PDB file of C-alpha atoms and ligand atoms in Angstrom:
ATOM      1  CA  UNK A   1       0.000   0.000   0.000  1.00 97.00           C
ATOM      2  CA  UNK A   2       1.170   3.496  -0.836  1.00 98.00           C
ATOM      3  CA  UNK A   3       0.562   5.467   2.375  1.00 98.00           C
ATOM      4  CA  UNK A   4       0.226   8.838   0.593  1.00 98.00           C
ATOM      5  CA  UNK A   5      -3.381  10.043   0.596  1.00 98.00           C
ATOM      6  CA  UNK A   6      -4.655   7.086   2.637  1.00 98.00           C
ATOM      7  CA  UNK A   7      -6.797   7.455   5.764  1.00 98.00           C
ATOM      8  CA  UNK A   8      -5.344   5.768   8.815  1.00 98.00           C
ATOM      9  CA  UNK A   9      -7.072   5.502  12.191  1.00 99.00           C
ATOM     10  CA  UNK A  10      -4.841   5.337  15.267  1.00 99.00           C
ATOM     11  CA  UNK A  11      -6.304   4.603  18.697  1.00 99.00           C
ATOM     12  CA  UNK A  12      -4.490   6.088  21.673  1.00 98.00           C
ATOM     13  CA  UNK A  13      -3.279   8.781  19.289  1.00 98.00           C
ATOM     14  CA  UNK A  14      -2.865  11.390  22.017  1.00 98.00           C
ATOM     15  CA  UNK A  15       0.571  10.400  23.228  1.00 97.00           C
ATOM     16  CA  UNK A  16       3.392   7.874  23.213  1.00 98.00           C
ATOM     17  CA  UNK A  17       3.594   5.443  20.320  1.00 98.00           C
ATOM     18  CA  UNK A  18       0.228   6.656  18.987  1.00 98.00           C
ATOM     19  CA  UNK A  19       1.478  10.210  18.583  1.00 98.00           C
ATOM     20  CA  UNK A  20       4.823   9.108  17.118  1.00 98.00           C
ATOM     21  CA  UNK A  21       3.077   6.921  14.535  1.00 98.00           C
ATOM     22  CA  UNK A  22       0.580   9.662  13.678  1.00 98.00           C
ATOM     23  CA  UNK A  23       3.291  12.232  13.013  1.00 98.00           C
ATOM     24  CA  UNK A  24       5.398   9.714  11.067  1.00 98.00           C
ATOM     25  CA  UNK A  25       2.440   8.781   8.843  1.00 98.00           C
ATOM     26  CA  UNK A  26       1.487  12.447   8.445  1.00 98.00           C
ATOM     27  CA  UNK A  27       4.963  13.086   7.055  1.00 98.00           C
ATOM     28  CA  UNK A  28       4.341  10.282   4.576  1.00 98.00           C
ATOM     29  CA  UNK A  29       1.202  12.061   3.339  1.00 98.00           C
ATOM     30  CA  UNK A  30      -1.493  10.086   5.190  1.00 98.00           C
ATOM     31  CA  UNK A  31      -4.738  11.515   6.571  1.00 98.00           C
ATOM     32  CA  UNK A  32      -5.137  10.693  10.248  1.00 98.00           C
ATOM     33  CA  UNK A  33      -8.214   9.957  12.345  1.00 98.00           C
ATOM     34  CA  UNK A  34      -6.941   9.957  15.905  1.00 98.00           C
ATOM     35  CA  UNK A  35      -8.918   8.396  18.739  1.00 98.00           C
ATOM     36  CA  UNK A  36      -8.253   9.008  22.421  1.00 98.00           C
ATOM     37  CA  UNK A  37     -10.015   9.999  25.630  1.00 98.00           C
ATOM     38  CA  UNK A  38      -7.745  12.955  26.331  1.00 97.00           C
ATOM     39  CA  UNK A  39      -8.824  15.972  24.255  1.00 98.00           C
ATOM     40  CA  UNK A  40      -5.790  18.093  25.091  1.00 98.00           C
ATOM     41  CA  UNK A  41      -3.315  15.383  24.139  1.00 98.00           C
ATOM     42  CA  UNK A  42      -5.256  14.633  20.949  1.00 98.00           C
ATOM     43  CA  UNK A  43      -5.299  18.283  19.953  1.00 98.00           C
ATOM     44  CA  UNK A  44      -1.520  18.461  20.345  1.00 98.00           C
ATOM     45  CA  UNK A  45      -1.033  15.418  18.090  1.00 98.00           C
ATOM     46  CA  UNK A  46      -3.492  16.777  15.528  1.00 98.00           C
ATOM     47  CA  UNK A  47      -1.577  20.086  15.464  1.00 98.00           C
ATOM     48  CA  UNK A  48       1.715  18.250  14.827  1.00 98.00           C
ATOM     49  CA  UNK A  49       0.135  16.234  11.995  1.00 98.00           C
ATOM     50  CA  UNK A  50      -1.354  19.341  10.435  1.00 98.00           C
ATOM     51  CA  UNK A  51       2.041  20.999  10.548  1.00 98.00           C
ATOM     52  CA  UNK A  52       3.243  18.122   8.371  1.00 97.00           C
ATOM     53  CA  UNK A  53       0.459  18.956   5.898  1.00 97.00           C
ATOM     54  CA  UNK A  54      -1.903  16.150   6.870  1.00 97.00           C
ATOM     55  CA  UNK A  55      -5.693  16.262   7.180  1.00 98.00           C
ATOM     56  CA  UNK A  56      -5.826  15.088  10.796  1.00 98.00           C
ATOM     57  CA  UNK A  57      -8.898  15.003  13.034  1.00 98.00           C
ATOM     58  CA  UNK A  58      -9.546  14.161  16.664  1.00 98.00           C
ATOM     59  CA  UNK A  59     -12.220  11.751  17.897  1.00 98.00           C
ATOM     60  CA  UNK A  60     -12.998  11.313  21.578  1.00 98.00           C
ATOM     61  CA  UNK A  61     -14.083   7.714  22.107  1.00 98.00           C
ATOM     62  CA  UNK A  62     -13.751   5.028  24.746  1.00 98.00           C
ATOM     63  CA  UNK A  63     -12.556   2.031  22.730  1.00 98.00           C
ATOM     64  CA  UNK A  64     -13.959  -0.329  25.362  1.00 98.00           C
ATOM     65  CA  UNK A  65     -17.575   0.764  24.732  1.00 98.00           C
ATOM     66  CA  UNK A  66     -19.292  -0.937  21.824  1.00 98.00           C
ATOM     67  CA  UNK A  67     -21.837   1.753  20.948  1.00 98.00           C
ATOM     68  CA  UNK A  68     -19.215   4.498  21.128  1.00 98.00           C
ATOM     69  CA  UNK A  69     -16.834   2.577  18.852  1.00 99.00           C
ATOM     70  CA  UNK A  70     -19.548   1.752  16.311  1.00 99.00           C
ATOM     71  CA  UNK A  71     -20.619   5.385  15.979  1.00 98.00           C
ATOM     72  CA  UNK A  72     -17.041   6.718  16.043  1.00 99.00           C
ATOM     73  CA  UNK A  73     -15.948   4.514  13.111  1.00 99.00           C
ATOM     74  CA  UNK A  74     -19.145   5.344  11.184  1.00 99.00           C
ATOM     75  CA  UNK A  75     -18.316   9.037  11.659  1.00 98.00           C
ATOM     76  CA  UNK A  76     -14.688   8.593  10.575  1.00 99.00           C
ATOM     77  CA  UNK A  77     -15.792   6.594   7.523  1.00 98.00           C
ATOM     78  CA  UNK A  78     -18.162   9.406   6.591  1.00 98.00           C
ATOM     79  CA  UNK A  79     -15.709  12.252   7.312  1.00 98.00           C
ATOM     80  CA  UNK A  80     -12.874  10.741   5.249  1.00 98.00           C
ATOM     81  CA  UNK A  81     -14.995   8.779   2.760  1.00 98.00           C
ATOM     82  CA  UNK A  82     -13.420   5.528   3.811  1.00 98.00           C
ATOM     83  CA  UNK A  83     -10.820   3.954   6.071  1.00 98.00           C
ATOM     84  CA  UNK A  84      -7.639   2.399   4.653  1.00 98.00           C
ATOM     85  CA  UNK A  85      -5.808   1.465   7.829  1.00 99.00           C
ATOM     86  CA  UNK A  86      -6.180   1.008  11.562  1.00 99.00           C
ATOM     87  CA  UNK A  87      -3.506   0.848  14.231  1.00 99.00           C
ATOM     88  CA  UNK A  88      -4.943  -0.625  17.425  1.00 99.00           C
ATOM     89  CA  UNK A  89      -2.559   1.130  19.762  1.00 98.00           C
ATOM     90  CA  UNK A  90      -4.677   2.248  22.763  1.00 98.00           C
ATOM     91  CA  UNK A  91      -3.401   0.386  25.786  1.00 98.00           C
ATOM     92  CA  UNK A  92      -3.004   0.733  29.525  1.00 98.00           C
ATOM     93  CA  UNK A  93      -1.049  -0.993  32.274  1.00 98.00           C
ATOM     94  CA  UNK A  94      -2.171  -1.743  35.811  1.00 98.00           C
ATOM     95  CA  UNK A  95       0.924  -3.619  36.968  1.00 97.00           C
ATOM     96  CA  UNK A  96       0.833  -5.711  40.137  1.00 98.00           C
ATOM     97  CA  UNK A  97       2.187  -9.064  41.208  1.00 98.00           C
ATOM     98  CA  UNK A  98      -0.314 -11.884  40.671  1.00 98.00           C
ATOM     99  CA  UNK A  99       0.110 -12.811  44.323  1.00 98.00           C
ATOM    100  CA  UNK A 100       2.510 -11.269  46.820  1.00 98.00           C
ATOM    101  CA  UNK A 101       3.243 -13.441  49.842  1.00 98.00           C
ATOM    102  CA  UNK A 102       5.718 -13.222  52.691  1.00 97.00           C
ATOM    103  CA  UNK A 103       6.376 -15.710  55.489  1.00 97.00           C
ATOM    104  CA  UNK A 104       3.425 -17.830  54.358  1.00 97.00           C
ATOM    105  CA  UNK A 105       1.054 -14.853  54.412  1.00 98.00           C
ATOM    106  CA  UNK A 106      -0.746 -13.418  51.373  1.00 98.00           C
ATOM    107  CA  UNK A 107       0.134  -9.710  51.298  1.00 98.00           C
ATOM    108  CA  UNK A 108      -1.708  -8.735  48.132  1.00 98.00           C
ATOM    109  CA  UNK A 109      -3.274 -10.053  44.923  1.00 98.00           C
ATOM    110  CA  UNK A 110      -3.807  -8.509  41.504  1.00 98.00           C
ATOM    111  CA  UNK A 111      -7.300  -7.099  41.891  1.00 98.00           C
ATOM    112  CA  UNK A 112     -10.204  -7.941  39.631  1.00 98.00           C
ATOM    113  CA  UNK A 113     -10.392  -4.233  38.789  1.00 98.00           C
ATOM    114  CA  UNK A 114      -6.740  -4.219  37.647  1.00 99.00           C
ATOM    115  CA  UNK A 115      -7.484  -7.274  35.503  1.00 99.00           C
ATOM    116  CA  UNK A 116     -10.735  -5.959  34.019  1.00 99.00           C
ATOM    117  CA  UNK A 117      -9.563  -2.417  33.209  1.00 98.00           C
ATOM    118  CA  UNK A 118      -6.651  -3.729  31.169  1.00 99.00           C
ATOM    119  CA  UNK A 119      -8.764  -6.372  29.427  1.00 99.00           C
ATOM    120  CA  UNK A 120     -11.436  -3.783  28.585  1.00 99.00           C
ATOM    121  CA  UNK A 121      -9.093  -1.307  26.913  1.00 98.00           C
ATOM    122  CA  UNK A 122      -6.372  -3.517  25.431  1.00 98.00           C
ATOM    123  CA  UNK A 123      -8.327  -6.586  24.374  1.00 98.00           C
ATOM    124  CA  UNK A 124     -11.976  -5.568  23.996  1.00 99.00           C
ATOM    125  CA  UNK A 125     -10.950  -2.200  22.526  1.00 99.00           C
ATOM    126  CA  UNK A 126      -8.815  -3.913  19.888  1.00 99.00           C
ATOM    127  CA  UNK A 127     -11.620  -6.365  19.067  1.00 99.00           C
ATOM    128  CA  UNK A 128     -14.230  -3.624  18.659  1.00 99.00           C
ATOM    129  CA  UNK A 129     -12.083  -1.199  16.667  1.00 99.00           C
ATOM    130  CA  UNK A 130     -10.733  -3.971  14.431  1.00 99.00           C
ATOM    131  CA  UNK A 131     -14.241  -5.234  13.733  1.00 99.00           C
ATOM    132  CA  UNK A 132     -15.650  -1.796  12.882  1.00 99.00           C
ATOM    133  CA  UNK A 133     -12.665  -0.722  10.746  1.00 99.00           C
ATOM    134  CA  UNK A 134     -12.756  -3.985   8.781  1.00 99.00           C
ATOM    135  CA  UNK A 135     -16.532  -3.679   8.246  1.00 99.00           C
ATOM    136  CA  UNK A 136     -16.157  -0.233   6.688  1.00 98.00           C
ATOM    137  CA  UNK A 137     -13.223  -1.402   4.557  1.00 98.00           C
ATOM    138  CA  UNK A 138     -15.325  -4.276   3.213  1.00 98.00           C
ATOM    139  CA  UNK A 139     -18.349  -2.065   2.534  1.00 98.00           C
ATOM    140  CA  UNK A 140     -16.201   0.303   0.444  1.00 98.00           C
ATOM    141  CA  UNK A 141     -14.111  -2.515  -1.059  1.00 98.00           C
ATOM    142  CA  UNK A 142     -10.929  -1.043   0.429  1.00 98.00           C
ATOM    143  CA  UNK A 143      -7.894  -3.290   0.568  1.00 98.00           C
ATOM    144  CA  UNK A 144      -6.978  -2.067   4.018  1.00 98.00           C
ATOM    145  CA  UNK A 145      -4.472  -2.946   6.712  1.00 99.00           C
ATOM    146  CA  UNK A 146      -5.039  -3.632  10.423  1.00 99.00           C
ATOM    147  CA  UNK A 147      -2.122  -3.486  12.872  1.00 99.00           C
ATOM    148  CA  UNK A 148      -2.424  -4.524  16.523  1.00 99.00           C
ATOM    149  CA  UNK A 149       0.208  -3.210  18.916  1.00 99.00           C
ATOM    150  CA  UNK A 150       1.203  -6.189  21.041  1.00 99.00           C
ATOM    151  CA  UNK A 151       4.228  -6.195  23.374  1.00 98.00           C
ATOM    152  CA  UNK A 152       7.270  -8.205  24.390  1.00 98.00           C
ATOM    153  CA  UNK A 153       5.084  -8.925  27.445  1.00 98.00           C
ATOM    154  CA  UNK A 154       2.949 -11.264  25.309  1.00 98.00           C
ATOM    155  CA  UNK A 155       5.505 -13.902  26.315  1.00 98.00           C
ATOM    156  CA  UNK A 156       4.757 -13.218  29.999  1.00 98.00           C
ATOM    157  CA  UNK A 157       6.281 -10.586  32.275  1.00 97.00           C
ATOM    158  CA  UNK A 158       6.475 -10.352  36.053  1.00 96.00           C
ATOM    159  CA  UNK A 159       3.811  -7.949  37.363  1.00 97.00           C
ATOM    160  CA  UNK A 160       1.783  -8.075  34.140  1.00 98.00           C
ATOM    161  CA  UNK A 161      -0.626 -11.027  34.266  1.00 98.00           C
ATOM    162  CA  UNK A 162      -3.364  -8.761  32.896  1.00 99.00           C
ATOM    163  CA  UNK A 163      -1.321  -6.875  30.297  1.00 98.00           C
ATOM    164  CA  UNK A 164       0.557  -9.987  29.084  1.00 98.00           C
ATOM    165  CA  UNK A 165      -2.711 -11.843  28.531  1.00 99.00           C
ATOM    166  CA  UNK A 166      -4.125  -8.998  26.458  1.00 99.00           C
ATOM    167  CA  UNK A 167      -0.959  -8.565  24.418  1.00 98.00           C
ATOM    168  CA  UNK A 168      -0.868 -12.276  23.565  1.00 98.00           C
ATOM    169  CA  UNK A 169      -4.546 -11.926  22.681  1.00 99.00           C
ATOM    170  CA  UNK A 170      -4.098  -9.046  20.256  1.00 99.00           C
ATOM    171  CA  UNK A 171      -1.241 -10.870  18.499  1.00 99.00           C
ATOM    172  CA  UNK A 172      -3.500 -13.913  18.074  1.00 99.00           C
ATOM    173  CA  UNK A 173      -6.345 -11.737  16.798  1.00 99.00           C
ATOM    174  CA  UNK A 174      -4.070 -10.337  14.079  1.00 99.00           C
ATOM    175  CA  UNK A 175      -3.324 -13.874  12.843  1.00 98.00           C
ATOM    176  CA  UNK A 176      -7.026 -14.738  12.886  1.00 99.00           C
ATOM    177  CA  UNK A 177      -7.993 -11.583  10.993  1.00 99.00           C
ATOM    178  CA  UNK A 178      -5.261 -12.156   8.402  1.00 99.00           C
ATOM    179  CA  UNK A 179      -6.742 -15.580   7.699  1.00 98.00           C
ATOM    180  CA  UNK A 180     -10.389 -14.481   7.732  1.00 98.00           C
ATOM    181  CA  UNK A 181     -10.075 -11.174   5.888  1.00 98.00           C
ATOM    182  CA  UNK A 182      -7.640 -12.128   3.114  1.00 98.00           C
ATOM    183  CA  UNK A 183     -10.665 -12.901   0.912  1.00 98.00           C
ATOM    184  CA  UNK A 184     -11.549  -9.187   1.051  1.00 98.00           C
ATOM    185  CA  UNK A 185      -7.987  -8.086   0.345  1.00 98.00           C
ATOM    186  CA  UNK A 186      -7.481  -6.901   3.923  1.00 98.00           C
ATOM    187  CA  UNK A 187      -4.186  -7.659   5.707  1.00 99.00           C
ATOM    188  CA  UNK A 188      -3.602  -7.836   9.453  1.00 99.00           C
ATOM    189  CA  UNK A 189      -0.396  -7.950  11.486  1.00 99.00           C
ATOM    190  CA  UNK A 190       1.033  -7.138  14.898  1.00 99.00           C
ATOM    191  CA  UNK A 191       4.064  -5.385  16.333  1.00 99.00           C
ATOM    192  CA  UNK A 192       5.512  -6.432  19.681  1.00 98.00           C
ATOM    193  CA  UNK A 193       7.583  -3.518  20.989  1.00 98.00           C
ATOM    194  CA  UNK A 194      10.012  -4.049  23.815  1.00 98.00           C
ATOM    195  CA  UNK A 195      10.731  -1.209  26.221  1.00 98.00           C
ATOM    196  CA  UNK A 196      10.302   2.023  24.258  1.00 98.00           C
ATOM    197  CA  UNK A 197      10.967   5.551  25.530  1.00 97.00           C
ATOM    198  CA  UNK A 198       7.336   6.560  26.150  1.00 97.00           C
ATOM    199  CA  UNK A 199       5.303   7.836  29.093  1.00 95.00           C
ATOM    200  CA  UNK A 200       4.165   4.259  29.810  1.00 96.00           C
ATOM    201  CA  UNK A 201       7.689   2.967  30.308  1.00 96.00           C
ATOM    202  CA  UNK A 202       8.945   6.043  32.161  1.00 94.00           C
ATOM    203  CA  UNK A 203       6.091   5.626  34.673  1.00 95.00           C
ATOM    204  CA  UNK A 204       7.472   2.209  35.704  1.00 95.00           C
ATOM    205  CA  UNK A 205       8.930   1.668  39.133  1.00 93.00           C
ATOM    206  CA  UNK A 206      12.505   3.028  38.649  1.00 95.00           C
ATOM    207  CA  UNK A 207      14.183  -0.096  40.136  1.00 95.00           C
ATOM    208  CA  UNK A 208      12.187  -2.354  37.809  1.00 94.00           C
ATOM    209  CA  UNK A 209      13.001  -0.221  34.760  1.00 95.00           C
ATOM    210  CA  UNK A 210      16.709  -0.042  35.635  1.00 95.00           C
ATOM    211  CA  UNK A 211      16.839  -3.834  35.978  1.00 94.00           C
ATOM    212  CA  UNK A 212      15.172  -4.401  32.599  1.00 94.00           C
ATOM    213  CA  UNK A 213      17.205  -1.712  30.856  1.00 94.00           C
ATOM    214  CA  UNK A 214      20.377  -3.492  31.932  1.00 95.00           C
ATOM    215  CA  UNK A 215      19.176  -6.640  30.167  1.00 96.00           C
ATOM    216  CA  UNK A 216      18.508  -5.119  26.719  1.00 97.00           C
ATOM    217  CA  UNK A 217      21.251  -6.307  24.326  1.00 96.00           C
ATOM    218  CA  UNK A 218      20.864  -3.070  22.334  1.00 94.00           C
ATOM    219  CA  UNK A 219      21.747  -1.325  25.599  1.00 93.00           C
ATOM    220  CA  UNK A 220      19.088   1.355  25.294  1.00 96.00           C
ATOM    221  CA  UNK A 221      15.347   1.850  25.198  1.00 97.00           C
ATOM    222  CA  UNK A 222      13.722   1.797  21.778  1.00 98.00           C
ATOM    223  CA  UNK A 223      12.672   5.047  20.143  1.00 98.00           C
ATOM    224  CA  UNK A 224       8.967   5.593  19.328  1.00 98.00           C
ATOM    225  CA  UNK A 225       9.937   6.429  15.749  1.00 98.00           C
ATOM    226  CA  UNK A 226      11.433   2.930  15.389  1.00 98.00           C
ATOM    227  CA  UNK A 227       7.967   1.494  16.041  1.00 98.00           C
ATOM    228  CA  UNK A 228       6.411   3.998  13.613  1.00 98.00           C
ATOM    229  CA  UNK A 229       8.866   2.888  10.925  1.00 98.00           C
ATOM    230  CA  UNK A 230       7.920  -0.731  11.592  1.00 98.00           C
ATOM    231  CA  UNK A 231       4.229   0.091  11.171  1.00 99.00           C
ATOM    232  CA  UNK A 232       4.999   1.866   7.883  1.00 98.00           C
ATOM    233  CA  UNK A 233       6.916  -1.229   6.692  1.00 98.00           C
ATOM    234  CA  UNK A 234       3.814  -3.345   7.316  1.00 98.00           C
ATOM    235  CA  UNK A 235       1.561  -0.916   5.454  1.00 98.00           C
ATOM    236  CA  UNK A 236       3.947  -0.662   2.507  1.00 98.00           C
ATOM    237  CA  UNK A 237       4.752  -4.369   2.145  1.00 98.00           C
ATOM    238  CA  UNK A 238       1.785  -6.122   0.581  1.00 98.00           C
ATOM    239  CA  UNK A 239       3.124  -9.632   1.175  1.00 98.00           C
ATOM    240  CA  UNK A 240       3.431  -9.060   4.924  1.00 98.00           C
ATOM    241  CA  UNK A 241       0.422 -10.670   6.559  1.00 98.00           C
ATOM    242  CA  UNK A 242      -0.584 -12.455   9.744  1.00 98.00           C
ATOM    243  CA  UNK A 243       2.763 -12.096  11.525  1.00 98.00           C
ATOM    244  CA  UNK A 244       4.096 -10.204  14.501  1.00 98.00           C
ATOM    245  CA  UNK A 245       7.268  -8.129  14.250  1.00 98.00           C
ATOM    246  CA  UNK A 246       9.262  -8.113  17.503  1.00 98.00           C
ATOM    247  CA  UNK A 247      10.985  -4.747  18.007  1.00 98.00           C
ATOM    248  CA  UNK A 248      12.691  -5.132  21.345  1.00 98.00           C
ATOM    249  CA  UNK A 249      16.413  -4.583  20.793  1.00 97.00           C
ATOM    250  CA  UNK A 250      16.960  -8.328  21.257  1.00 97.00           C
ATOM    251  CA  UNK A 251      15.533  -8.429  24.806  1.00 97.00           C
ATOM    252  CA  UNK A 252      13.120 -11.352  24.438  1.00 89.00           C
ATOM    253  CA  UNK A 253      14.752 -14.637  25.379  1.00 78.00           C
TER     254      UNK A 253
HETATM  255  N1  LIG B 301      11.621 -10.973  38.209  1.00 84.29           N
HETATM  256  C1  LIG B 301      11.618 -11.655  39.366  1.00 84.29           C
HETATM  257  N2  LIG B 301      11.186 -11.158  40.522  1.00 84.29           N
HETATM  258  C2  LIG B 301      10.694  -9.910  40.509  1.00 84.29           C
HETATM  259  C3  LIG B 301      10.636  -9.130  39.347  1.00 84.29           C
HETATM  260  C4  LIG B 301      11.136  -9.696  38.158  1.00 84.29           C
HETATM  261  N3  LIG B 301      11.133  -9.023  37.000  1.00 84.29           N
HETATM  262  N4  LIG B 301      10.084  -7.945  39.651  1.00 84.29           N
HETATM  263  C5  LIG B 301       9.830  -7.961  40.965  1.00 84.29           C
HETATM  264  N5  LIG B 301      10.173  -9.155  41.476  1.00 84.29           N
HETATM  265  C6  LIG B 301      10.141  -9.578  42.874  1.00 84.29           C
HETATM  266  C7  LIG B 301      10.954  -8.594  43.699  1.00 84.29           C
HETATM  267  O1  LIG B 301      12.317  -8.932  43.670  1.00 84.29           O
HETATM  268  C8  LIG B 301      10.374  -8.773  45.058  1.00 84.29           C
HETATM  269  O2  LIG B 301      10.897  -9.911  45.681  1.00 84.29           O
HETATM  270  P1  LIG B 301      11.325  -9.880  47.243  1.00 84.29           P
HETATM  271  O3  LIG B 301      10.023  -9.649  47.983  1.00 84.29           O
HETATM  272  O4  LIG B 301      11.917 -11.209  47.433  1.00 84.29           O
HETATM  273  O5  LIG B 301      12.255  -8.745  47.386  1.00 84.29           O
HETATM  274  C9  LIG B 301       8.898  -9.078  44.780  1.00 84.29           C
HETATM  275  O6  LIG B 301       8.827  -9.519  43.407  1.00 84.29           O
HETATM  276  C10 LIG B 301       8.037  -7.867  44.976  1.00 84.29           C
HETATM  277  O7  LIG B 301       8.485  -6.852  44.079  1.00 84.29           O
HETATM  278  P2  LIG B 301       8.227  -5.332  44.368  1.00 84.29           P
HETATM  279  O8  LIG B 301       8.843  -4.926  45.653  1.00 84.29           O
HETATM  280  O9  LIG B 301       8.619  -4.568  43.152  1.00 84.29           O
HETATM  281  O10 LIG B 301       6.629  -5.338  44.550  1.00 84.29           O
HETATM  282  P3  LIG B 301       5.621  -4.166  44.331  1.00 84.29           P
HETATM  283  O11 LIG B 301       4.306  -4.690  44.771  1.00 84.29           O
HETATM  284  O12 LIG B 301       6.124  -2.893  44.913  1.00 84.29           O
HETATM  285  O13 LIG B 301       5.614  -3.932  42.752  1.00 84.29           O
HETATM  286  C11 LIG B 301       5.352  -4.480  40.490  1.00 84.29           C
HETATM  287  C12 LIG B 301       5.277  -4.976  41.918  1.00 84.29           C
HETATM  288  C13 LIG B 301       4.357  -3.315  40.290  1.00 84.29           C
HETATM  289  C14 LIG B 301       4.977  -5.622  39.582  1.00 84.29           C
HETATM  290  C15 LIG B 301       6.779  -3.960  40.197  1.00 84.29           C
HETATM  291  O14 LIG B 301       7.701  -4.975  40.505  1.00 84.29           O
HETATM  292  C16 LIG B 301       6.966  -3.549  38.752  1.00 84.29           C
HETATM  293  O15 LIG B 301       6.598  -2.458  38.372  1.00 84.29           O
HETATM  294  N6  LIG B 301       7.574  -4.444  37.950  1.00 84.29           N
HETATM  295  C17 LIG B 301       7.784  -4.173  36.514  1.00 84.29           C
HETATM  296  C18 LIG B 301       6.610  -4.554  35.676  1.00 84.29           C
HETATM  297  C19 LIG B 301       6.916  -4.260  34.226  1.00 84.29           C
HETATM  298  O16 LIG B 301       7.863  -4.773  33.653  1.00 84.29           O
HETATM  299  N7  LIG B 301       6.079  -3.417  33.592  1.00 84.29           N
HETATM  300  C20 LIG B 301       6.274  -2.989  32.226  1.00 84.29           C
HETATM  301  C21 LIG B 301       5.571  -1.653  32.042  1.00 84.29           C
HETATM  302  S1  LIG B 301       5.958  -0.902  30.480  1.00 84.29           S
HETATM  303  C22 LIG B 301       5.038  -1.785  29.419  1.00 84.29           C
HETATM  304  O17 LIG B 301       4.216  -2.589  29.745  1.00 84.29           O
HETATM  305  C23 LIG B 301       5.290  -1.525  27.956  1.00 84.29           C
HETATM  306  C24 LIG B 301       5.567  -2.779  27.262  1.00 84.29           C
HETATM  307  O18 LIG B 301       4.797  -3.175  26.382  1.00 84.29           O
HETATM  308  C25 LIG B 301       6.793  -3.533  27.598  1.00 84.29           C
END
């Protein structure tokens, strides 16, 4: 796919990887429909995209709510006369040990709320947005691309029972969609970033981050633009389908 002139939806477009991908794609001539809950952050991303000459618009929508997602994608489809790509990037962490015990006593457990919040946004949000984007692509006979942002944590990571489960889930959904949607000319893929220099990673417990940083063979955090470039590679490479690109500086064992 030639990115120039295409309409790409990015969830969680207000900050972090979402903003970096939006600006990168804007510089490649894409139109951007950016979804987030934070108006101020969205407006800042939209302004940066516009500066690059892109038609970029902000949409406030909770990706975990079915009705909101259905009407948001219908609006985007109408505003841009079609959707060519979706990056399912909106994601949250609620890190906690599964069970914390000391001297035979249970000190704490990951709460149901911590589990559910992460599942709602990362997994249900990806399901709903992927479904609606693909529906509009099919209706307009667009040979679109769906990208799910997974994580190195899909392999399992201490403190991330909830997040790891969702990130394995979104990688599996991309494979499923690639198989189901190929008949409509739609491709699907995933990216599994490692530890990237974003707000999400910098909000980690400093000791935990320092420990992980010391284990990255590349000896540094990844740059958001490196993930944006990976997403562009997927869009631009028509034979790439149903696979997950691991961008973690060699950290995964
Ligand atoms: N491996 C093994 N043991 C670990 C561990 C690890 N990676 N991390 C913590 N532990 C152990 C600690 O050593 C400690 O053991 P002791 O009691 O024997 O000292 C025990 O678990 C409790 O650890 P904490 O004191 O840290 O417990 P806490 O309740 O204060 O915090 C936590 C728990 C929130 C999970 C914290 O350890 C943490 O933040 N860990 C990092 C989680 C992480 O990697 N998050 C990634 C966020 S960025 C992201 O998600 C983006 C992406 O896609 C990668």
